[in-house]
Short mmCIF file of C-alpha atoms in Angstrom, two decimals:
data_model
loop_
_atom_site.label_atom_id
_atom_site.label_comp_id
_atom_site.label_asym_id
_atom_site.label_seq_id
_atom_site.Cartn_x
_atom_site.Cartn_y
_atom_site.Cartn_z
CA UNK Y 1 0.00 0.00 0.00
CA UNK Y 2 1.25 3.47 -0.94
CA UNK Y 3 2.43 5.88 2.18
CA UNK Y 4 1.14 9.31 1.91
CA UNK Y 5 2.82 11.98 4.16
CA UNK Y 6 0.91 15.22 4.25
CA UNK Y 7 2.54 18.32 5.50
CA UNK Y 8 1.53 20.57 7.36
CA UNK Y 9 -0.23 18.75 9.72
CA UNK Y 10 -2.06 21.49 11.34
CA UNK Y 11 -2.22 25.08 11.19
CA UNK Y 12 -4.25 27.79 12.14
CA UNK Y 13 -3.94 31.04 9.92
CA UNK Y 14 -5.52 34.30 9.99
CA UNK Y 15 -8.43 35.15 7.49
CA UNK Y 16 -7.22 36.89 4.14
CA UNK Y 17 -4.00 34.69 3.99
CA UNK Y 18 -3.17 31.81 1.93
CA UNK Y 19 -2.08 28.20 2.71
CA UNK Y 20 -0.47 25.39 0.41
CA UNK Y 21 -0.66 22.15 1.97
CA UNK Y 22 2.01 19.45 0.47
CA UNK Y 23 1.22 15.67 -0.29
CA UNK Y 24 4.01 13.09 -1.25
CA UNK Y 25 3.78 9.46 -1.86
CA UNK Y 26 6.31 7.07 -1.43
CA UNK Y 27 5.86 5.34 -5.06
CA UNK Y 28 4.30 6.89 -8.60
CA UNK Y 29 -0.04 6.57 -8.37
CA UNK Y 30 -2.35 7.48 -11.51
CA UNK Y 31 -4.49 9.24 -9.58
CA UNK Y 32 -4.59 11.68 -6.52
CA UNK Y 33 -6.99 13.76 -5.10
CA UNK Y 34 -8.42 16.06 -2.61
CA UNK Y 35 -10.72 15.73 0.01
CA UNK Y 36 -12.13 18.39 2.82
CA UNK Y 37 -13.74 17.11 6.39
CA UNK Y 38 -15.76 19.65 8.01
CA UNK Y 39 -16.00 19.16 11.39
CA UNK Y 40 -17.94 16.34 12.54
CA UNK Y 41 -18.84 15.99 8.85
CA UNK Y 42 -17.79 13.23 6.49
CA UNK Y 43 -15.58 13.84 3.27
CA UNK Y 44 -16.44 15.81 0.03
CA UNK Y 45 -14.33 15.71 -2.80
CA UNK Y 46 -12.60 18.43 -3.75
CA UNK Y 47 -10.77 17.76 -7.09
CA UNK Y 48 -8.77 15.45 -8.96
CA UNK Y 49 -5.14 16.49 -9.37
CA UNK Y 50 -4.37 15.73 -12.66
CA UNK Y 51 -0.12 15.14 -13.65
CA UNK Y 52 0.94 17.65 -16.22
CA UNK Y 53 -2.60 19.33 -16.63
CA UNK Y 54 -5.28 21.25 -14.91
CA UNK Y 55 -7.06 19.55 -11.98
CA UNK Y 56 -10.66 18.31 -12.47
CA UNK Y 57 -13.33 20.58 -9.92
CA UNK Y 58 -16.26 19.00 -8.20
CA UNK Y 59 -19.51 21.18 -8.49
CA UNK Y 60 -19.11 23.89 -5.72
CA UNK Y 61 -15.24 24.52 -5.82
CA UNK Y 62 -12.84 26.72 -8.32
CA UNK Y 63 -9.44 26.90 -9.17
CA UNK Y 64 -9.59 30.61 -7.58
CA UNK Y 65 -10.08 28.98 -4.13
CA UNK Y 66 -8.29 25.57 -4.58
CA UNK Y 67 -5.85 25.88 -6.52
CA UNK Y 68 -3.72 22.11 -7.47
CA UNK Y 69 -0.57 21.19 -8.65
CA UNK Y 70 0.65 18.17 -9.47
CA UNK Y 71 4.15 18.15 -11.37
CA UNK Y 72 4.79 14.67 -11.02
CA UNK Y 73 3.17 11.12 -10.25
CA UNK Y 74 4.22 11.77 -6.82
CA UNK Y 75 3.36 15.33 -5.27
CA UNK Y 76 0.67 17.39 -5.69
CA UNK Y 77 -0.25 20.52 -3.24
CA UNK Y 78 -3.54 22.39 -2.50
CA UNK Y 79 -3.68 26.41 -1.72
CA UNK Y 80 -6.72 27.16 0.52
CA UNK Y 81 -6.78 31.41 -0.90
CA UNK Y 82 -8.03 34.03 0.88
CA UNK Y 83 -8.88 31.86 3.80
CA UNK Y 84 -11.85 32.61 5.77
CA UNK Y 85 -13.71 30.66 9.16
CA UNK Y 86 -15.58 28.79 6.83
CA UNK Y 87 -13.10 26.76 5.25
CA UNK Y 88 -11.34 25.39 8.74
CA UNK Y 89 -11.47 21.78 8.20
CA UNK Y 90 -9.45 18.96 7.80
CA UNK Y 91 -8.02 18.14 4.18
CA UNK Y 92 -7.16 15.38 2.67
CA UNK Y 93 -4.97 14.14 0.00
CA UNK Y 94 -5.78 10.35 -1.24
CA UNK Y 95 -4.59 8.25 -4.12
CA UNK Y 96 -5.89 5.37 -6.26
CA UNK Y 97 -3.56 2.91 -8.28
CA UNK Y 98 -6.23 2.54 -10.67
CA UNK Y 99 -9.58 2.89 -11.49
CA UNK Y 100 -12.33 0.93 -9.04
CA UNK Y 101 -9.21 0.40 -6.28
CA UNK Y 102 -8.57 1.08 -2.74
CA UNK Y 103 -8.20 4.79 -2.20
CA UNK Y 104 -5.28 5.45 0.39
CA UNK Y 105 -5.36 8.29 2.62
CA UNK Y 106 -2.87 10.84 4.14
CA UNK Y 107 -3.38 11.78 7.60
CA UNK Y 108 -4.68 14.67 6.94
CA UNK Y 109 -4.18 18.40 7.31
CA UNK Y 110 -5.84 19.79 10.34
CA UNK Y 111 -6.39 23.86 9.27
CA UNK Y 112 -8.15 26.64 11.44
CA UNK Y 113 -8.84 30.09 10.09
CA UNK Y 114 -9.38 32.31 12.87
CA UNK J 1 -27.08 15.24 -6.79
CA UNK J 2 -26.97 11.65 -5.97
CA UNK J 3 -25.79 10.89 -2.33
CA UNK J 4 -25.25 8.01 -0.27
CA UNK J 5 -26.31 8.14 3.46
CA UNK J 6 -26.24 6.18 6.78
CA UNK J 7 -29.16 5.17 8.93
CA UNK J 8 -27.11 5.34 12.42
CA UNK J 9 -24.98 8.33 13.20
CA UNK J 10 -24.04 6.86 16.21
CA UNK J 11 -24.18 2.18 17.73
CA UNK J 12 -23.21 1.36 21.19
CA UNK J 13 -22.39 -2.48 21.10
CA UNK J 14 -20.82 -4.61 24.02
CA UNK J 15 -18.05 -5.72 23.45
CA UNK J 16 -17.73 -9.12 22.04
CA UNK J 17 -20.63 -8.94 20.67
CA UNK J 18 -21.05 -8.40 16.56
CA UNK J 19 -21.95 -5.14 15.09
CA UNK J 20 -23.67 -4.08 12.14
CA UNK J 21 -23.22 -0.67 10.21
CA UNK J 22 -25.67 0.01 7.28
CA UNK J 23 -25.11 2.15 4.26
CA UNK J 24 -27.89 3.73 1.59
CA UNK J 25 -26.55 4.80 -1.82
CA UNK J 26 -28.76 6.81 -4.37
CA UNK J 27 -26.66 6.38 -7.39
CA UNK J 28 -27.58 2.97 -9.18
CA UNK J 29 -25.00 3.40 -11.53
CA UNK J 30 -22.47 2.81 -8.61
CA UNK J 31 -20.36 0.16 -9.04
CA UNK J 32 -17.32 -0.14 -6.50
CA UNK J 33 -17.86 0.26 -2.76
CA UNK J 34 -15.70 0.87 -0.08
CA UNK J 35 -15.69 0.83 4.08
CA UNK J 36 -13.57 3.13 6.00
CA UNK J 37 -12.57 3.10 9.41
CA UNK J 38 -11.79 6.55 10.83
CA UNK J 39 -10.06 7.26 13.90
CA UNK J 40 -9.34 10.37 15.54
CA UNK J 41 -6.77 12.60 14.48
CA UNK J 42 -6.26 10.41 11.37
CA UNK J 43 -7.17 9.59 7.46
CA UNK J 44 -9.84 6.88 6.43
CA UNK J 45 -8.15 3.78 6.59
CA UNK J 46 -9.44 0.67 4.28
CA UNK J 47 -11.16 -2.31 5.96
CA UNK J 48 -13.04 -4.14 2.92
CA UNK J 49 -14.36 -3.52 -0.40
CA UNK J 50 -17.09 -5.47 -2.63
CA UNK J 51 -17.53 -4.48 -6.69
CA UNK J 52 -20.96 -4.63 -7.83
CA UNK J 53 -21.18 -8.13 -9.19
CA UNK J 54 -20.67 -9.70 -5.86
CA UNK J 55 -23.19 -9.63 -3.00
CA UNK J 56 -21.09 -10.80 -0.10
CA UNK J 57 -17.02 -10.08 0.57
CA UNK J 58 -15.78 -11.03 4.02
CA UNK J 59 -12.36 -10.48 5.54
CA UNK J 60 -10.68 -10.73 9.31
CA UNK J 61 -13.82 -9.86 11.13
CA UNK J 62 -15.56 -8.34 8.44
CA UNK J 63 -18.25 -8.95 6.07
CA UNK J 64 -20.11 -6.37 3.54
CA UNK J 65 -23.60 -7.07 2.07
CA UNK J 66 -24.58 -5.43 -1.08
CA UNK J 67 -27.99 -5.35 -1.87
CA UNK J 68 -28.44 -3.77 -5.31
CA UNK J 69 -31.87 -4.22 -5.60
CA UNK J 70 -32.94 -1.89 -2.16
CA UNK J 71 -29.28 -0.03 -3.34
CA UNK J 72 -28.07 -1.34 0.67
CA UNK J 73 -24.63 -1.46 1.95
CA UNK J 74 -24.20 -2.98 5.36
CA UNK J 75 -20.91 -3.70 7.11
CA UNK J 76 -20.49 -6.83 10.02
CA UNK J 77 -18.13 -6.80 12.40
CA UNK J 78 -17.75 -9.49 14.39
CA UNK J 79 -16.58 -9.91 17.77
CA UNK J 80 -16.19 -6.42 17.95
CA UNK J 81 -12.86 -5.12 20.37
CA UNK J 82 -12.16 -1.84 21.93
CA UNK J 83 -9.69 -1.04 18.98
CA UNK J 84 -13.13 -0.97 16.89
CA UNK J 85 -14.34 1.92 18.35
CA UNK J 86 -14.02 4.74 15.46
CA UNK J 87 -16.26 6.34 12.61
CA UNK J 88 -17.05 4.54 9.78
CA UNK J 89 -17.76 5.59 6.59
CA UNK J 90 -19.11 3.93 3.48
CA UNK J 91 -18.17 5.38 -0.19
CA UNK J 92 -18.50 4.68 -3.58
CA UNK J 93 -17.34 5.45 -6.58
CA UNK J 94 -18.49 9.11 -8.32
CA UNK J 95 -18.82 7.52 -11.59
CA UNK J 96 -19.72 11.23 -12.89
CA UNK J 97 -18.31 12.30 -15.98
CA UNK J 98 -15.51 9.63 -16.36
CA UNK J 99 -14.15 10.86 -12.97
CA UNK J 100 -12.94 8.96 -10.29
CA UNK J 101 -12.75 9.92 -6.49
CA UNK J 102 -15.69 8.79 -4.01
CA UNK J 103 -18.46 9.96 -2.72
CA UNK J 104 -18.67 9.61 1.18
CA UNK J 105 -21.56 8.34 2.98
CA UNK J 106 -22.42 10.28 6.66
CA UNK J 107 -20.52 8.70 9.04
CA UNK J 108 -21.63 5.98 12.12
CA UNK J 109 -19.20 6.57 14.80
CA UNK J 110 -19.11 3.19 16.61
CA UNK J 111 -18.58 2.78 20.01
CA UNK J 112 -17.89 -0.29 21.92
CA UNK J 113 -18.86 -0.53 25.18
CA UNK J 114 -16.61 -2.87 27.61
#
């Protein structure tokens, strides 16, 4: 099973600033992606980071907000812009080996905007 | 859009004794399902998963039902121990648009009583 290190862990931020969270897996995936857990809530989908091309939105977040990278079949990294309250949750970065497989998950990047 | 949901936010079991954790999904075009045990201060971690041609999968203390017809997900876990205690989640795949990435159900946080 791939091992997905996630940094920062945690980190609380002030509202208006920006934060890029990191994700690197110890062997080359197909396919990564990113997750947010409100509080108490269960996981939404974010996006699909997509190697060498723009990553794929679910219906209710933009590029503007979330933006992805993803230079290489290894690391990708998600900016939570112009941060606000509302988007303190945990995020996640997961990967898939293929299509219809087990979906591996970081530990997670604990953020509050205050 | 299509969703998939849990009956039980919250079981109490005894401990020893077996557990089960149901799962409805909305989307009859899903075809890949997965459990998730989540513990806190961490990612989802994998316990089982059961494709949509099967009806029964079991592993080390755990069995999933899938019940296509009623669109059911249930997850068994026997003999349940103190290291059981967690949330668990059942997802499945998006299967929107050619996209990978699942789609989370609520959430049952387990607790086992000793």
């Amino acid at each position: 099973s791939a091992v997905i290190s996630q940094k920062p862990s945690r980190d609380i931020c002030q509202r208006g600033t920006s934060l890029t969270i990191q994700c690197q897996v110890d062997s080359q995936v197909t396919m990564m992606f990113w997750y947010r857990q409100q509080p108490g809530q269960s996981l939404t989908l974010i996006a699909t980071a997509n190697q060498g091309s723009e990553a794929t939105y679910e219906s209710g977040f933009v590029i503007d907000k979330f933006p992805i990278s993803r230079p290489n079949l290894t690391f990708s990294t998600l900016t939570v812009s112009n941060m606000s309250p509302e988007d303190s949750s945990i995020y996640l970065c997961s990967v898939e080996e293929g299509r219809d497989t087990e979906a591996f998950f970081g530990q997670g990047t604990r953020l509050t905007v205050v | 859009g299509e969703s998939v949901g849990l009956h039980l936010p919250t079981l109490s079991v005894q401990e020893g004794d077996n557990s089960i954790i149901n799962c409805a999904y909305s989307n009859s075009a899903s075809d890949y399902f997965i459990w998730y045990k989540q513990e806190s201060g961490k990612g989802p971690q994998f316990i089982i998963d059961i494709r949509s041609n099967m009806d029964k999968r079991q592993g080390q203390r755990v069995t999933v039902l899938l019940n296509k017809t009623v669109k059911h997900l249930s997850l068994q876990i026997a003999a349940t121990q103190p290291g059981d205690s967690a949330v668990y989640f059942c997802a499945e795949t998006s299967g929107s648009g050619g996209a990978d990435g699942l789609t989370f159900g609520k959430g049952t946080h387990l607790i086992i009583q000793p």
